[in-house]
Amino acid sequence: MKAAFYTLGCKVNQTESEYMAELLEKAGFEIVSPNEEADYYIVNSCTVTATADQKTRQNVRKFKRKHPNAAVILTGCMPQAFPDDAQNLMEADIVTGNKNDGDILELINRYNIEKRRIFSVNQHKSGEAFSECSVKKFSERIRAFVKIEDGCDRFCSYCIIPMSRGRVRSKAPADLKKEIEHLAENGIKEIVLVGINLSAYGKNESFNIVDAVRICAENEKIMRVRLGSLEPDHITQEIIDRLSQIDKFCPQFHISLQSGCNRTLKNMNRHYTAEEYRALCRLLRNAFTDASVTTDIMVGFHEESEEDFYESLAFAKEIGFEKVHVFPYSSREGTNASKKGDSVNKKEKEHRAEIMIQETEKIRKEYFESLIGKTVCVLFENEIEKGIYQGYTKNYTPVRLEAAEDIVGRELNVMITENGGEYCCAKLPI
C-alpha cells in the first residue's frame, strides 16, 4: 500500500506529517510523493487564515478528482478548529484532526473494514497531556524539526490557534532525549526545536526551553541546535544568559513582532510593547556574536491608520531585521478581531505590504553585502545542482558554494564573495 502526504502550514505540521509517515511505514506502507499514484492521500491542513482553508479544500478536491479510487484523508488544524466545515467537505473519505495524529493507521484500517466515510475529530481539553510525536528520521537528512510544545494560551485577537491547538503542553525531557538519540543515529546534524508557542515550553513544569536546547547539545553527534519562532515576552535575561553558554546553540532568533505600533499591538492583544521588543533585541545582540533577528509583520490590521502603519515601518527599519515575513491582515472567523470588522480595504493592505516588503528587503540586501569578504562557518545541507551546494551559517544566512566533492553534512569555513539575492555566494579560503 502507498501513502502520500501533502502538508500545509508551519514546521509543527511538517513534524506531525513525518510522525504519521513513520507510523505508516512501520505498518508496511510505502511513502511516496503526492505527485505519484497512491492508495491514500493525507492532507495535513493549516487554518491560520481563510486562504489556508481554501488551499486545504482545493487540495482535498484535487486529489479526489485525480485519484477517484484512492482514499483522501483530511487532518490537521482546519478540521480541529472548524469540524462542521470539514465534515461538509465530502471529497474527504476520512476526516480527523491534529489531536488524533497517532490514530492514522487505526482510522485507515477502520475505513477499509467499514467501507464508509469516517468522521473522527476529538476536541482538545484543558489539562491534556502532550501527545506522542517523536520521529526517528527526517526527510531533510541533515536538519530535523523536533516538536517539543503544543498549544497556546495567549489569545491574540486575530488568531484561531487556541481553537485548533488547545492549551500549552510540553514534551517530557526524557522523551526528547530519546528522540534526539534516534535522529543522531540516523545522520541528523542539526536540530530545530519547534512548537506552537515554543517559548512557553515547560510552562507549569520544572524545565524550560534552555533545558531542551541543552539536551540536544549534549548529544555528541549533533553539531547545531536552533529554535523556531518565539514570543518576545517569554525570553528573560536568565534564559539569554544560559543559552549564551551553550556552544552548539545557533544565535538566530525569529521573534514575532506583528506590529511596531503600540496602539496596534494593544488592539491585537499582544503581550508586550514596542519598547520592550526593542530592549529584547538589544539584549540578544549584545549577548551573542553575529546574532540575527528575524520576524513577522502584519499590515492593515483592523483600525490600523496610515500613521500607525508608518510607525510600524519606522520601527522595523530601526531594529534592522535580517529578514521579515510581511503579510496583510485577513479577518479570521471565530476570533475576537473578526467581530469588529475589517476597516482597511484590500487595496490599501496590499499597498502597505508592498512598501513594508521593499523597505525590509533593502535591509536584508545591506546585511548580505556587509558579509562580503568575511569568513563564516557553514553547515552544508544539500546539493541544489551539480557541484553547487547550499548550507547555512549559525545565524541562518543561506550560503552557496561550488565544490568538486560532496560536502553535504560538513561544516566548513568559507569566504563570502557576493550577494546572490536570496543567498550569499562563497568560495573556500586560499
GROMACS .gro file of C-alpha atoms in nm:
model
  430
    1MET     CA    1   0.000   0.000   0.000
    2LYS     CA    2   0.120   0.350  -0.083
    3ALA     CA    3   0.051   0.672   0.107
    4ALA     CA    4   0.132   1.031   0.014
    5PHE     CA    5   0.136   1.337   0.240
    6TYR     CA    6   0.055   1.694   0.138
    7THR     CA    7   0.140   1.929   0.424
    8LEU     CA    8   0.031   2.291   0.456
    9GLY     CA    9   0.140   2.539   0.721
   10CYS     CA   10   0.409   2.552   0.985
   11LYS     CA   11   0.708   2.342   1.086
   12VAL     CA   12   0.497   2.175   1.356
   13ASN     CA   13   0.268   2.042   1.083
   14GLN     CA   14   0.570   1.915   0.892
   15THR     CA   15   0.692   1.732   1.200
   16GLU     CA   16   0.349   1.577   1.257
   17SER     CA   17   0.340   1.457   0.896
   18GLU     CA   18   0.680   1.294   0.945
   19TYR     CA   19   0.546   1.125   1.260
   20MET     CA   20   0.238   0.990   1.081
   21ALA     CA   21   0.451   0.875   0.786
   22GLU     CA   22   0.674   0.678   1.021
   23LEU     CA   23   0.370   0.510   1.177
   24LEU     CA   24   0.251   0.402   0.835
   25GLU     CA   25   0.597   0.290   0.722
   26LYS     CA   26   0.628   0.074   1.032
   27ALA     CA   27   0.300  -0.092   0.931
   28GLY     CA   28   0.436  -0.172   0.585
   29PHE     CA   29   0.320   0.131   0.382
   30GLU     CA   30   0.540   0.286   0.117
   31ILE     CA   31   0.551   0.666   0.145
   32VAL     CA   32   0.555   0.835  -0.195
   33SER     CA   33   0.538   1.188  -0.331
   34PRO     CA   34   0.190   1.344  -0.360
   35ASN     CA   35   0.263   1.372  -0.733
   36GLU     CA   36   0.270   0.993  -0.760
   37GLU     CA   37  -0.003   0.732  -0.761
   38ALA     CA   38  -0.101   0.625  -0.409
   39ASP     CA   39  -0.376   0.441  -0.225
   40TYR     CA   40  -0.409   0.715   0.037
   41TYR     CA   41  -0.356   1.090   0.014
   42ILE     CA   42  -0.323   1.261   0.351
   43VAL     CA   43  -0.379   1.638   0.353
   44ASN     CA   44  -0.238   1.784   0.674
   45SER     CA   45  -0.411   2.121   0.690
   46CYS     CA   46  -0.336   2.469   0.823
   47THR     CA   47  -0.610   2.708   0.933
   48VAL     CA   48  -0.421   3.025   1.029
   49THR     CA   49  -0.603   3.220   0.755
   50ALA     CA   50  -0.912   3.178   0.540
   51THR     CA   51  -0.673   3.138   0.247
   52ALA     CA   52  -0.518   2.836   0.420
   53ASP     CA   53  -0.864   2.679   0.449
   54GLN     CA   54  -0.922   2.747   0.080
   55LYS     CA   55  -0.596   2.573  -0.012
   56THR     CA   56  -0.697   2.277   0.202
   57ARG     CA   57  -1.032   2.242   0.024
   58GLN     CA   58  -0.869   2.281  -0.315
   59ASN     CA   59  -0.615   2.008  -0.248
   60VAL     CA   60  -0.863   1.763  -0.100
   61ARG     CA   61  -1.082   1.804  -0.408
   62LYS     CA   62  -0.783   1.786  -0.643
   63PHE     CA   63  -0.662   1.455  -0.501
   64LYS     CA   64  -1.010   1.302  -0.514
   65ARG     CA   65  -1.064   1.426  -0.870
   66LYS     CA   66  -0.727   1.297  -0.996
   67HIS     CA   67  -0.739   0.972  -0.795
   68PRO     CA   68  -1.106   0.872  -0.757
   69ASN     CA   69  -1.019   0.520  -0.645
   70ALA     CA   70  -0.784   0.638  -0.370
   71ALA     CA   71  -0.891   0.741  -0.019
   72VAL     CA   72  -0.836   1.106   0.073
   73ILE     CA   73  -0.768   1.180   0.440
   74LEU     CA   74  -0.810   1.529   0.585
   75THR     CA   75  -0.634   1.603   0.912
   76GLY     CA   76  -0.454   1.888   1.087
   77CYS     CA   77  -0.574   2.224   1.216
   78MET     CA   78  -0.865   2.302   0.983
   79PRO     CA   79  -1.095   2.016   1.095
   80GLN     CA   80  -0.980   2.071   1.454
   81ALA     CA   81  -1.095   2.435   1.456
   82PHE     CA   82  -1.388   2.404   1.215
   83PRO     CA   83  -1.519   2.047   1.237
   84ASP     CA   84  -1.853   2.129   1.073
   85ASP     CA   85  -1.684   2.277   0.766
   86ALA     CA   86  -1.454   1.976   0.743
   87GLN     CA   87  -1.743   1.732   0.776
   88ASN     CA   88  -1.913   1.903   0.483
   89LEU     CA   89  -1.606   1.854   0.262
   90MET     CA   90  -1.740   1.531   0.114
   91GLU     CA   91  -1.438   1.461  -0.105
   92ALA     CA   92  -1.252   1.362   0.214
   93ASP     CA   93  -1.311   0.994   0.290
   94ILE     CA   94  -1.162   1.021   0.639
   95VAL     CA   95  -1.181   1.342   0.843
   96THR     CA   96  -0.982   1.372   1.163
   97GLY     CA   97  -0.776   1.637   1.346
   98ASN     CA   98  -0.430   1.704   1.488
   99LYS     CA   99  -0.535   1.557   1.823
  100ASN     CA  100  -0.564   1.218   1.650
  101ASP     CA  101  -0.235   1.203   1.460
  102GLY     CA  102  -0.139   0.884   1.639
  103ASP     CA  103  -0.461   0.716   1.522
  104ILE     CA  104  -0.386   0.743   1.150
  105LEU     CA  105  -0.327   0.369   1.100
  106GLU     CA  106  -0.630   0.273   1.309
  107LEU     CA  107  -0.853   0.507   1.106
  108ILE     CA  108  -0.727   0.365   0.776
  109ASN     CA  109  -0.788   0.008   0.895
  110ARG     CA  110  -1.135   0.102   1.017
  111TYR     CA  111  -1.215   0.265   0.684
  112ASN     CA  112  -1.107  -0.049   0.498
  113ILE     CA  113  -1.328  -0.269   0.716
  114GLU     CA  114  -1.639  -0.050   0.735
  115LYS     CA  115  -1.623   0.068   0.370
  116ARG     CA  116  -1.780   0.402   0.460
  117ARG     CA  117  -1.680   0.762   0.526
  118ILE     CA  118  -1.529   0.827   0.870
  119PHE     CA  119  -1.551   1.148   1.071
  120SER     CA  120  -1.345   1.141   1.391
  121VAL     CA  121  -1.245   1.477   1.538
  122ASN     CA  122  -1.182   1.486   1.914
  123GLN     CA  123  -1.161   1.829   2.072
  124HIS     CA  124  -0.864   1.941   2.280
  125LYS     CA  125  -0.931   1.967   2.654
  126SER     CA  126  -0.769   2.180   2.922
  127GLY     CA  127  -0.506   1.986   3.113
  128GLU     CA  128  -0.448   1.722   2.846
  129ALA     CA  129  -0.100   1.572   2.814
  130PHE     CA  130   0.145   1.630   2.531
  131SER     CA  131   0.062   1.379   2.258
  132GLU     CA  132   0.323   1.140   2.126
  133CYS     CA  133   0.502   1.293   1.827
  134SER     CA  134   0.854   1.154   1.808
  135VAL     CA  135   1.039   1.094   1.481
  136LYS     CA  136   1.344   0.879   1.419
  137LYS     CA  137   1.444   1.030   1.087
  138PHE     CA  138   1.353   1.330   0.875
  139SER     CA  139   1.311   1.395   0.504
  140GLU     CA  140   1.582   1.664   0.524
  141ARG     CA  141   1.869   1.435   0.606
  142ILE     CA  142   2.089   1.695   0.781
  143ARG     CA  143   1.839   1.913   0.969
  144ALA     CA  144   1.536   1.788   1.163
  145PHE     CA  145   1.245   1.975   1.316
  146VAL     CA  146   1.156   1.841   1.659
  147LYS     CA  147   0.821   1.929   1.813
  148ILE     CA  148   0.852   1.986   2.187
  149GLU     CA  149   0.550   2.208   2.259
  150ASP     CA  150   0.188   2.229   2.151
  151GLY     CA  151  -0.099   2.470   2.216
  152CYS     CA  152  -0.121   2.839   2.304
  153ASP     CA  153  -0.271   3.036   2.594
  154ARG     CA  154  -0.222   3.385   2.451
  155PHE     CA  155  -0.549   3.451   2.264
  156CYS     CA  156  -0.426   3.724   2.031
  157SER     CA  157  -0.738   3.889   1.895
  158TYR     CA  158  -0.673   3.786   1.532
  159CYS     CA  159  -0.563   3.426   1.594
  160ILE     CA  160  -0.759   3.100   1.574
  161ILE     CA  161  -0.472   2.882   1.701
  162PRO     CA  162  -0.603   2.826   2.058
  163MET     CA  163  -0.915   2.673   1.900
  164SER     CA  164  -0.716   2.446   1.671
  165ARG     CA  165  -0.437   2.352   1.910
  166GLY     CA  166  -0.566   2.373   2.266
  167ARG     CA  167  -0.365   2.492   2.566
  168VAL     CA  168   0.011   2.483   2.627
  169ARG     CA  169   0.164   2.141   2.694
  170SER     CA  170   0.522   2.019   2.667
  171LYS     CA  171   0.723   1.712   2.574
  172ALA     CA  172   0.898   1.547   2.868
  173PRO     CA  173   1.277   1.596   2.867
  174ALA     CA  174   1.335   1.220   2.885
  175ASP     CA  175   1.126   1.168   2.571
  176LEU     CA  176   1.314   1.446   2.394
  177LYS     CA  177   1.648   1.287   2.480
  178LYS     CA  178   1.540   0.954   2.329
  179GLU     CA  179   1.417   1.123   2.013
  180ILE     CA  180   1.743   1.314   1.967
  181GLU     CA  181   1.939   0.990   2.009
  182HIS     CA  182   1.739   0.827   1.728
  183LEU     CA  183   1.778   1.126   1.496
  184ALA     CA  184   2.151   1.149   1.560
  185GLU     CA  185   2.193   0.779   1.483
  186ASN     CA  186   2.014   0.839   1.152
  187GLY     CA  187   2.253   1.111   1.037
  188ILE     CA  188   2.088   1.430   1.159
  189LYS     CA  189   2.343   1.703   1.234
  190GLU     CA  190   2.119   1.996   1.327
  191ILE     CA  191   1.809   2.011   1.546
  192VAL     CA  192   1.544   2.282   1.518
  193LEU     CA  193   1.312   2.284   1.818
  194VAL     CA  194   0.959   2.387   1.722
  195GLY     CA  195   0.623   2.439   1.887
  196ILE     CA  196   0.302   2.635   1.850
  197ASN     CA  197   0.419   2.870   2.127
  198LEU     CA  198   0.773   2.740   2.160
  199SER     CA  199   0.893   2.986   2.424
  200ALA     CA  200   0.618   2.858   2.657
  201TYR     CA  201   0.789   2.518   2.665
  202GLY     CA  202   0.789   2.392   3.024
  203LYS     CA  203   0.509   2.619   3.143
  204ASN     CA  204   0.393   2.494   3.485
  205GLU     CA  205   0.676   2.239   3.477
  206SER     CA  206   1.023   2.219   3.633
  207PHE     CA  207   1.204   2.273   3.300
  208ASN     CA  208   1.216   2.533   3.022
  209ILE     CA  209   1.343   2.597   2.671
  210VAL     CA  210   1.709   2.612   2.777
  211ASP     CA  211   1.686   2.259   2.917
  212ALA     CA  212   1.558   2.139   2.580
  213VAL     CA  213   1.848   2.306   2.395
  214ARG     CA  214   2.097   2.156   2.639
  215ILE     CA  215   1.957   1.803   2.593
  216CYS     CA  216   2.012   1.833   2.217
  217ALA     CA  217   2.357   1.988   2.252
  218GLU     CA  218   2.478   1.714   2.487
  219ASN     CA  219   2.447   1.454   2.209
  220GLU     CA  220   2.796   1.426   2.057
  221LYS     CA  221   2.668   1.367   1.703
  222ILE     CA  222   2.453   1.682   1.696
  223MET     CA  223   2.652   1.980   1.566
  224ARG     CA  224   2.395   2.258   1.597
  225VAL     CA  225   2.074   2.343   1.782
  226ARG     CA  226   1.841   2.628   1.691
  227LEU     CA  227   1.497   2.748   1.792
  228GLY     CA  228   1.183   2.803   1.588
  229SER     CA  229   0.952   3.104   1.621
  230LEU     CA  230   0.947   3.271   1.965
  231GLU     CA  231   0.725   3.515   2.154
  232PRO     CA  232   0.918   3.818   2.287
  233ASP     CA  233   0.771   3.840   2.637
  234HIS     CA  234   0.887   3.488   2.732
  235ILE     CA  235   1.259   3.548   2.670
  236THR     CA  236   1.410   3.656   3.000
  237GLN     CA  237   1.761   3.770   3.087
  238GLU     CA  238   1.820   3.438   3.264
  239ILE     CA  239   1.725   3.243   2.952
  240ILE     CA  240   1.953   3.457   2.736
  241ASP     CA  241   2.244   3.412   2.978
  242ARG     CA  242   2.201   3.034   2.988
  243LEU     CA  243   2.165   2.999   2.611
  244SER     CA  244   2.481   3.205   2.555
  245GLN     CA  245   2.679   2.939   2.745
  246ILE     CA  246   2.583   2.659   2.501
  247ASP     CA  247   2.843   2.644   2.221
  248LYS     CA  248   2.621   2.448   1.979
  249PHE     CA  249   2.333   2.695   2.011
  250CYS     CA  250   2.269   2.896   1.694
  251PRO     CA  251   2.202   3.268   1.762
  252GLN     CA  252   1.917   3.304   1.515
  253PHE     CA  253   1.603   3.444   1.677
  254HIS     CA  254   1.275   3.455   1.490
  255ILE     CA  255   1.071   3.670   1.727
  256SER     CA  256   0.717   3.751   1.624
  257LEU     CA  257   0.654   4.128   1.619
  258GLN     CA  258   0.328   4.169   1.419
  259SER     CA  259   0.343   4.549   1.456
  260GLY     CA  260   0.585   4.816   1.574
  261CYS     CA  261   0.296   5.041   1.676
  262ASN     CA  262   0.181   5.019   2.038
  263ARG     CA  263  -0.179   5.107   1.957
  264THR     CA  264  -0.199   4.822   1.707
  265LEU     CA  265  -0.024   4.580   1.945
  266LYS     CA  266  -0.284   4.658   2.210
  267ASN     CA  267  -0.569   4.603   1.962
  268MET     CA  268  -0.410   4.270   1.870
  269ASN     CA  269  -0.393   4.169   2.239
  270ARG     CA  270  -0.021   4.116   2.210
  271HIS     CA  271   0.154   4.097   2.547
  272TYR     CA  272   0.440   4.345   2.503
  273THR     CA  273   0.515   4.697   2.381
  274ALA     CA  274   0.742   4.816   2.103
  275GLU     CA  275   0.979   4.949   2.369
  276GLU     CA  276   1.002   4.607   2.536
  277TYR     CA  277   1.065   4.441   2.200
  278ARG     CA  278   1.342   4.691   2.120
  279ALA     CA  279   1.508   4.624   2.456
  280LEU     CA  280   1.500   4.248   2.393
  281CYS     CA  281   1.669   4.286   2.054
  282ARG     CA  282   1.947   4.486   2.217
  283LEU     CA  283   1.995   4.220   2.484
  284LEU     CA  284   2.018   3.944   2.223
  285ARG     CA  285   2.264   4.128   2.000
  286ASN     CA  286   2.481   4.215   2.299
  287ALA     CA  287   2.479   3.858   2.432
  288PHE     CA  288   2.550   3.671   2.105
  289THR     CA  289   2.816   3.736   1.843
  290ASP     CA  290   2.663   3.772   1.495
  291ALA     CA  291   2.309   3.722   1.627
  292SER     CA  292   2.033   3.760   1.369
  293VAL     CA  293   1.678   3.870   1.446
  294THR     CA  294   1.401   3.789   1.201
  295THR     CA  295   1.029   3.844   1.238
  296ASP     CA  296   0.671   3.851   1.108
  297ILE     CA  297   0.489   4.179   1.046
  298MET     CA  298   0.119   4.213   0.976
  299VAL     CA  299  -0.012   4.518   0.791
  300GLY     CA  300  -0.366   4.652   0.764
  301PHE     CA  301  -0.496   4.518   1.093
  302HIS     CA  302  -0.841   4.646   1.193
  303GLU     CA  303  -0.823   5.022   1.264
  304GLU     CA  304  -0.455   5.046   1.166
  305SER     CA  305  -0.430   5.404   1.041
  306GLU     CA  306  -0.174   5.525   0.789
  307GLU     CA  307   0.010   5.686   1.080
  308ASP     CA  308   0.010   5.354   1.268
  309PHE     CA  309   0.149   5.175   0.964
  310TYR     CA  310   0.437   5.419   0.918
  311GLU     CA  311   0.514   5.396   1.288
  312SER     CA  312   0.543   5.019   1.246
  313LEU     CA  313   0.759   5.062   0.935
  314ALA     CA  314   0.992   5.304   1.116
  315PHE     CA  315   1.028   5.054   1.399
  316ALA     CA  316   1.117   4.771   1.159
  317LYS     CA  317   1.383   4.986   0.995
  318GLU     CA  318   1.521   5.087   1.335
  319ILE     CA  319   1.558   4.726   1.452
  320GLY     CA  320   1.719   4.626   1.122
  321PHE     CA  321   1.577   4.276   1.094
  322GLU     CA  322   1.786   4.034   0.890
  323LYS     CA  323   1.464   3.905   0.734
  324VAL     CA  324   1.095   3.993   0.760
  325HIS     CA  325   0.788   3.793   0.660
  326VAL     CA  326   0.523   4.050   0.568
  327PHE     CA  327   0.156   3.965   0.526
  328PRO     CA  328  -0.172   4.160   0.508
  329TYR     CA  329  -0.431   4.105   0.778
  330SER     CA  330  -0.729   3.888   0.687
  331SER     CA  331  -1.021   3.857   0.922
  332ARG     CA  332  -1.048   3.506   1.071
  333GLU     CA  333  -1.390   3.370   1.161
  334GLY     CA  334  -1.413   3.275   1.528
  335THR     CA  335  -1.162   3.531   1.657
  336ASN     CA  336  -1.236   3.841   1.864
  337ALA     CA  337  -1.098   4.067   1.592
  338SER     CA  338  -1.341   3.923   1.336
  339LYS     CA  339  -1.631   4.058   1.543
  340LYS     CA  340  -1.504   4.414   1.494
  341GLY     CA  341  -1.496   4.405   1.117
  342ASP     CA  342  -1.215   4.483   0.875
  343SER     CA  343  -1.166   4.858   0.840
  344VAL     CA  344  -0.871   4.862   0.595
  345ASN     CA  345  -0.959   4.779   0.236
  346LYS     CA  346  -0.774   4.512   0.039
  347LYS     CA  347  -0.604   4.754  -0.199
  348GLU     CA  348  -0.463   4.957   0.089
  349LYS     CA  349  -0.342   4.643   0.267
  350GLU     CA  350  -0.160   4.530  -0.046
  351HIS     CA  351  -0.008   4.878  -0.084
  352ARG     CA  352   0.120   4.877   0.273
  353ALA     CA  353   0.254   4.524   0.236
  354GLU     CA  354   0.444   4.624  -0.078
  355ILE     CA  355   0.603   4.921   0.100
  356MET     CA  356   0.699   4.712   0.403
  357ILE     CA  357   0.848   4.438   0.185
  358GLN     CA  358   1.051   4.683  -0.024
  359GLU     CA  359   1.193   4.863   0.278
  360THR     CA  360   1.278   4.550   0.477
  361GLU     CA  361   1.432   4.382   0.171
  362LYS     CA  362   1.670   4.679   0.146
  363ILE     CA  363   1.789   4.597   0.498
  364ARG     CA  364   1.841   4.231   0.407
  365LYS     CA  365   2.036   4.331   0.097
  366GLU     CA  366   2.257   4.562   0.303
  367TYR     CA  367   2.318   4.283   0.551
  368PHE     CA  368   2.421   4.036   0.280
  369GLU     CA  369   2.657   4.292   0.126
  370SER     CA  370   2.813   4.363   0.467
  371LEU     CA  371   2.925   3.998   0.476
  372ILE     CA  372   3.131   4.021   0.154
  373GLY     CA  373   3.495   3.947   0.232
  374LYS     CA  374   3.415   3.785   0.568
  375THR     CA  375   3.486   3.425   0.661
  376VAL     CA  376   3.186   3.238   0.801
  377CYS     CA  377   3.122   2.882   0.918
  378VAL     CA  378   2.859   2.698   0.711
  379LEU     CA  379   2.695   2.359   0.761
  380PHE     CA  380   2.615   2.237   0.410
  381GLU     CA  381   2.279   2.062   0.373
  382ASN     CA  382   2.219   1.973   0.010
  383GLU     CA  383   2.341   1.984  -0.348
  384ILE     CA  384   2.098   2.215  -0.528
  385GLU     CA  385   2.252   2.148  -0.871
  386LYS     CA  386   2.556   1.963  -0.997
  387GLY     CA  387   2.855   2.082  -0.793
  388ILE     CA  388   2.664   2.364  -0.621
  389TYR     CA  389   2.598   2.315  -0.250
  390GLN     CA  390   2.383   2.517  -0.010
  391GLY     CA  391   2.406   2.549   0.364
  392TYR     CA  392   2.355   2.795   0.648
  393THR     CA  393   2.565   2.990   0.891
  394LYS     CA  394   2.480   2.960   1.259
  395ASN     CA  395   2.266   3.274   1.229
  396TYR     CA  396   2.084   3.116   0.932
  397THR     CA  397   2.231   3.312   0.645
  398PRO     CA  398   2.194   3.095   0.330
  399VAL     CA  399   2.526   3.036   0.152
  400ARG     CA  400   2.608   2.862  -0.176
  401LEU     CA  401   2.945   2.718  -0.271
  402GLU     CA  402   3.083   2.539  -0.577
  403ALA     CA  403   3.275   2.228  -0.477
  404ALA     CA  404   3.430   1.935  -0.662
  405GLU     CA  405   3.348   1.684  -0.386
  406ASP     CA  406   3.035   1.607  -0.185
  407ILE     CA  407   3.030   1.841   0.117
  408VAL     CA  408   2.678   1.762   0.244
  409GLY     CA  409   2.690   1.728   0.623
  410ARG     CA  410   3.022   1.906   0.654
  411GLU     CA  411   3.084   2.230   0.842
  412LEU     CA  412   3.331   2.449   0.651
  413ASN     CA  413   3.480   2.795   0.687
  414VAL     CA  414   3.414   2.984   0.364
  415MET     CA  415   3.461   3.340   0.242
  416ILE     CA  416   3.156   3.536   0.122
  417THR     CA  417   3.223   3.675  -0.227
  418GLU     CA  418   2.895   3.832  -0.335
  419ASN     CA  419   2.527   3.889  -0.264
  420GLY     CA  420   2.329   3.640  -0.472
  421GLY     CA  421   1.989   3.795  -0.391
  422GLU     CA  422   1.824   3.521  -0.188
  423TYR     CA  423   2.159   3.385  -0.066
  424CYS     CA  424   2.527   3.467  -0.040
  425CYS     CA  425   2.789   3.321  -0.273
  426ALA     CA  426   3.114   3.193  -0.124
  427LYS     CA  427   3.448   3.032  -0.200
  428LEU     CA  428   3.691   2.829   0.005
  429PRO     CA  429   3.964   3.047   0.161
  430ILE     CA  430   4.303   3.024  -0.006
   0.00000   0.00000   0.00000
